[in-house]
Amino acid sequence: QQQVKQSPQSLIVQKGGISIINCAYENTAFDYFPWYQQFPGKGPALLIAIRPDVSEKKEGRFTISFNKSAKQFSLHIMDSQPGDSATYFCAACGFQKLVFGTGTRLLVSP
Amino acid sequence: DGGITQSPKYLFRKEGQNVTLSCEQNLNHDAMYWYRQDPGQGLRLIYYSQIVNDFQKGDIAEGYSVSREKKESFPLTVTSAQKNPTAFYLCASSGTSGTLDTRYFGPGTRLTVL
C-alpha cells in the first residue's frame, strides 16, 4: 500500500516532442504528489507538485495531471528539450512519509 | 546561500572499514533524512530525524548508524555490517508548509567499496 509505481523505466523523445511519465499509488492517505528531477551526479530537485484537490497543475512546459478516482498522476513535458534529459521521480506524501517511484530516465534527442 | 552540503563527493572504502558521510544544512529545517540510491531502485530511506537528539530507522537501516547532535548536522556512518555499501547516498531536509512536505536534497556522496 506504500508503493508508488512509475512507468516507463526509460524514455526517448525527439526534441520538441511531448514526454509523458506515469505514476500510480494505492494508499488514499497520500495528500501531496511532488515530482523531482535529477541530473547525473546530482541530488534530486523539486520540479513541480500537486495536491489531490486539483486535476491539473502547469508550470511552464511542465504539467501534472491528476486522476484521484484512478489513483494515478502523470508528468507531461511539452516541447521537450535536450536539457530536460534527466531522471524523473514521482513521489507521494502522507503523514510526513514520502514514498518515491523507481524513476524514469528521459533522453531527449536533438 | 541556503542549502545542503554533503562531503566528500566521492569516497572509497576498504571492506571491513566504517566510514562516515557528512551532511550539513543551513535551511533551519527540523527534519533531515538519508537515502540510498541504486540504479533502477529509486530512493530508499535509511534513517530520518525530525528533531535534535532523536532519529528513526527507515526502510533499510541495517548496517548504518546516525546521530543528530545539532539541528544543522546529520552524519551517516556506514558500518562494516552493511553487506553491499557501494551506492550513491543522498541527504535531504524538509520544511513543512501546512501538510506539505518539500524535501531538499544535497548533491550526494558516491561511496565505493574496494
Tab-separated table of C-alpha atoms in Angstrom:
chain	number	residue	atom	x	y	z
A	1	GLN	CA	0.000	0.000	0.000
A	2	GLN	CA	3.007	2.255	0.399
A	3	GLN	CA	4.268	1.710	-3.145
A	4	VAL	CA	4.275	4.179	-5.953
A	5	LYS	CA	4.546	2.514	-9.345
A	6	GLN	CA	6.250	4.546	-12.065
A	7	SER	CA	6.497	3.916	-15.783
A	8	PRO	CA	8.220	3.795	-18.159
A	9	GLN	CA	11.650	2.978	-16.780
A	10	SER	CA	13.269	4.844	-19.665
A	11	LEU	CA	12.028	7.121	-22.416
A	12	ILE	CA	13.497	8.583	-25.571
A	13	VAL	CA	11.768	11.607	-27.078
A	14	GLN	CA	12.642	13.777	-30.046
A	15	LYS	CA	13.369	17.430	-29.409
A	16	GLY	CA	10.092	19.344	-29.471
A	17	GLY	CA	8.039	16.299	-28.589
A	18	ILE	CA	5.938	15.553	-25.523
A	19	SER	CA	7.389	13.412	-22.734
A	20	ILE	CA	4.860	11.588	-20.569
A	21	ILE	CA	5.680	9.751	-17.347
A	22	ASN	CA	3.016	7.927	-15.366
A	23	CYS	CA	2.658	7.017	-11.715
A	24	ALA	CA	0.072	5.101	-9.705
A	25	TYR	CA	-0.472	4.755	-5.994
A	26	GLU	CA	-2.695	2.700	-3.715
A	27	ASN	CA	-2.806	4.468	-0.368
A	28	THR	CA	-5.602	7.043	-0.340
A	29	ALA	CA	-3.965	8.745	2.654
A	30	PHE	CA	-1.412	10.352	0.340
A	31	ASP	CA	-2.217	14.053	0.018
A	32	TYR	CA	0.703	15.599	-1.834
A	33	PHE	CA	2.349	14.455	-5.042
A	34	PRO	CA	5.700	16.015	-5.997
A	35	TRP	CA	7.902	15.319	-8.988
A	36	TYR	CA	11.675	15.501	-8.708
A	37	GLN	CA	14.243	15.978	-11.474
A	38	GLN	CA	17.735	14.560	-11.094
A	39	PHE	CA	20.734	15.186	-13.329
A	40	PRO	CA	23.633	12.689	-13.307
A	41	GLY	CA	25.811	13.003	-10.219
A	42	LYS	CA	23.464	15.487	-8.566
A	43	GLY	CA	20.754	15.312	-5.952
A	44	PRO	CA	17.087	15.379	-6.969
A	45	ALA	CA	15.407	18.776	-7.079
A	46	LEU	CA	11.719	19.510	-6.697
A	47	LEU	CA	10.226	20.221	-10.121
A	48	ILE	CA	6.500	20.573	-9.604
A	49	ALA	CA	3.906	19.276	-7.141
A	50	ILE	CA	0.159	18.893	-6.865
A	51	ARG	CA	-2.485	18.423	-4.202
A	52	PRO	CA	-5.349	15.973	-4.900
A	53	ASP	CA	-7.980	18.706	-4.801
A	54	VAL	CA	-6.979	19.842	-8.314
A	55	SER	CA	-6.843	17.810	-11.517
A	56	GLU	CA	-4.049	19.670	-13.249
A	57	LYS	CA	-1.161	21.975	-12.473
A	58	LYS	CA	1.006	23.683	-15.040
A	59	GLU	CA	4.343	25.417	-14.602
A	60	GLY	CA	5.931	26.477	-17.845
A	61	ARG	CA	6.434	23.407	-20.030
A	62	PHE	CA	5.728	21.017	-17.157
A	63	THR	CA	2.201	19.824	-16.331
A	64	ILE	CA	0.942	17.367	-13.742
A	65	SER	CA	-2.333	15.634	-14.490
A	66	PHE	CA	-4.036	14.024	-11.507
A	67	ASN	CA	-6.828	11.458	-11.541
A	68	LYS	CA	-7.980	10.936	-7.964
A	69	SER	CA	-10.526	8.221	-8.710
A	70	ALA	CA	-7.979	6.153	-10.637
A	71	LYS	CA	-5.209	6.973	-8.142
A	72	GLN	CA	-2.923	7.957	-10.988
A	73	PHE	CA	-0.918	11.024	-11.856
A	74	SER	CA	1.382	11.899	-14.691
A	75	LEU	CA	4.025	14.396	-15.716
A	76	HIS	CA	3.878	15.922	-19.178
A	77	ILE	CA	6.851	17.816	-20.560
A	78	MET	CA	5.802	19.870	-23.558
A	79	ASP	CA	8.290	20.911	-26.251
A	80	SER	CA	10.918	18.626	-24.706
A	81	GLN	CA	14.487	19.919	-24.933
A	82	PRO	CA	17.871	18.146	-24.694
A	83	GLY	CA	18.406	19.987	-21.392
A	84	ASP	CA	15.414	18.088	-19.992
A	85	SER	CA	17.390	14.845	-20.241
A	86	ALA	CA	17.468	13.612	-16.661
A	87	THR	CA	15.905	11.073	-14.328
A	88	TYR	CA	12.450	11.952	-13.078
A	89	PHE	CA	10.947	10.618	-9.860
A	90	CYS	CA	7.341	10.850	-8.846
A	91	ALA	CA	6.528	10.693	-5.157
A	92	ALA	CA	3.561	10.560	-2.837
A	93	CYS	CA	3.428	12.093	0.599
A	94	GLY	CA	1.168	11.384	3.536
A	95	PHE	CA	1.601	11.509	7.323
A	96	GLN	CA	5.068	13.031	6.734
A	97	LYS	CA	6.139	9.914	4.847
A	98	LEU	CA	7.405	10.429	1.309
A	99	VAL	CA	7.382	7.409	-0.985
A	100	PHE	CA	9.288	7.596	-4.256
A	101	GLY	CA	8.681	5.876	-7.542
A	102	THR	CA	11.566	3.975	-9.118
A	103	GLY	CA	12.423	6.732	-11.582
A	104	THR	CA	12.270	7.320	-15.339
A	105	ARG	CA	15.393	8.082	-17.307
A	106	LEU	CA	14.453	10.578	-20.039
A	107	LEU	CA	16.649	11.212	-23.042
A	108	VAL	CA	15.654	13.993	-25.416
A	109	SER	CA	17.423	13.560	-28.723
A	110	PRO	CA	18.469	16.695	-30.664
B	1	ASP	CA	23.477	30.679	0.103
B	2	GLY	CA	20.977	28.387	1.736
B	3	GLY	CA	21.224	24.703	1.084
B	4	ILE	CA	22.532	21.272	1.952
B	5	THR	CA	26.156	20.290	1.684
B	6	GLN	CA	27.481	16.763	1.628
B	7	SER	CA	31.071	15.702	1.847
B	8	PRO	CA	33.010	14.128	0.437
B	9	LYS	CA	31.656	13.898	-3.119
B	10	TYR	CA	33.464	10.607	-3.702
B	11	LEU	CA	34.559	8.138	-1.044
B	12	PHE	CA	36.438	4.896	-1.311
B	13	ARG	CA	36.444	2.349	1.447
B	14	LYS	CA	38.106	-0.958	2.008
B	15	GLU	CA	35.970	-3.861	3.097
B	16	GLY	CA	35.654	-4.065	6.862
B	17	GLN	CA	36.055	-0.347	7.444
B	18	ASN	CA	33.491	2.037	8.871
B	19	VAL	CA	33.095	5.340	7.066
B	20	THR	CA	31.156	8.498	7.946
B	21	LEU	CA	29.371	10.704	5.430
B	22	SER	CA	28.805	14.320	6.338
B	23	CYS	CA	25.586	16.293	5.840
B	24	GLU	CA	25.059	19.912	6.860
B	25	GLN	CA	22.096	22.212	6.195
B	26	ASN	CA	21.566	25.909	6.796
B	27	LEU	CA	17.883	25.953	5.880
B	28	ASN	CA	16.786	25.876	9.532
B	29	HIS	CA	14.862	22.678	8.832
B	30	ASP	CA	13.933	20.420	11.720
B	31	ALA	CA	13.750	17.192	9.712
B	32	MET	CA	16.667	15.510	7.980
B	33	TYR	CA	16.921	12.283	6.022
B	34	TRP	CA	19.386	9.856	4.497
B	35	TYR	CA	18.566	7.997	1.308
B	36	ARG	CA	20.413	5.393	-0.661
B	37	GLN	CA	20.119	5.350	-4.457
B	38	ASP	CA	20.905	2.327	-6.581
B	39	PRO	CA	20.285	2.053	-10.326
B	40	GLY	CA	16.708	1.104	-11.093
B	41	GLN	CA	15.613	1.144	-7.453
B	42	GLY	CA	14.791	4.759	-6.837
B	43	LEU	CA	15.472	6.289	-3.448
B	44	ARG	CA	15.292	4.179	-0.323
B	45	LEU	CA	15.102	5.721	3.134
B	46	ILE	CA	17.870	4.724	5.556
B	47	TYR	CA	17.285	6.928	8.606
B	48	TYR	CA	15.458	10.122	9.407
B	49	SER	CA	15.381	12.621	12.217
B	50	GLN	CA	12.577	15.027	12.947
B	51	ILE	CA	14.258	16.773	15.852
B	52	VAL	CA	17.639	17.084	17.506
B	53	ASN	CA	18.724	14.075	19.580
B	54	ASP	CA	16.045	11.866	18.027
B	55	PHE	CA	16.066	9.678	14.927
B	56	GLN	CA	14.190	6.704	13.492
B	57	LYS	CA	15.056	3.819	11.229
B	58	GLY	CA	13.851	3.927	7.679
B	59	ASP	CA	13.271	1.021	5.316
B	60	ILE	CA	16.904	-0.136	5.026
B	61	ALA	CA	18.645	0.856	8.282
B	62	GLU	CA	20.627	-2.345	8.818
B	63	GLY	CA	24.383	-1.699	8.689
B	64	TYR	CA	24.012	2.056	9.115
B	65	SER	CA	24.033	4.430	12.099
B	66	VAL	CA	23.324	8.144	12.539
B	67	SER	CA	23.490	10.889	15.126
B	68	ARG	CA	21.700	14.234	15.436
B	69	GLU	CA	23.515	16.317	17.999
B	70	LYS	CA	22.915	19.606	16.184
B	71	LYS	CA	19.995	20.832	14.117
B	72	GLU	CA	22.298	21.577	11.194
B	73	SER	CA	24.125	18.260	11.062
B	74	PHE	CA	23.078	14.658	10.413
B	75	PRO	CA	26.104	12.408	9.742
B	76	LEU	CA	25.666	8.861	8.456
B	77	THR	CA	28.076	6.058	9.340
B	78	VAL	CA	28.245	3.091	7.004
B	79	THR	CA	29.481	0.237	9.133
B	80	SER	CA	31.268	-2.931	8.152
B	81	ALA	CA	27.982	-4.748	8.808
B	82	GLN	CA	26.475	-3.241	5.643
B	83	LYS	CA	26.791	-6.046	3.110
B	84	ASN	CA	26.625	-4.018	-0.079
B	85	PRO	CA	27.527	-0.402	0.694
B	86	THR	CA	28.541	0.736	-2.787
B	87	ALA	CA	25.869	3.284	-3.730
B	88	PHE	CA	25.012	6.950	-4.122
B	89	TYR	CA	23.987	8.447	-0.761
B	90	LEU	CA	21.700	11.444	-0.582
B	91	CYS	CA	20.971	13.631	2.410
B	92	ALA	CA	17.805	15.697	2.498
B	93	SER	CA	15.997	18.082	4.791
B	94	SER	CA	12.441	19.235	4.850
B	95	GLY	CA	10.457	22.212	5.923
B	96	THR	CA	6.754	21.752	6.013
B	97	SER	CA	4.165	24.208	4.820
B	98	GLY	CA	0.905	23.113	6.356
B	99	THR	CA	0.671	19.462	5.460
B	100	LEU	CA	3.047	19.742	2.516
B	101	ASP	CA	6.472	18.196	2.795
B	102	THR	CA	9.004	19.658	0.383
B	103	ARG	CA	12.239	17.757	0.569
B	104	TYR	CA	15.523	19.457	-0.377
B	105	PHE	CA	18.398	17.208	-1.373
B	106	GLY	CA	22.131	17.619	-1.132
B	107	PRO	CA	24.478	16.860	-4.044
B	108	GLY	CA	25.186	13.316	-2.806
B	109	THR	CA	28.200	11.204	-1.898
B	110	ARG	CA	29.209	8.287	-4.072
B	111	LEU	CA	30.653	5.531	-1.921
B	112	THR	CA	32.664	2.741	-3.489
B	113	VAL	CA	33.908	-0.270	-1.561
B	114	LEU	CA	37.135	-1.639	-2.950
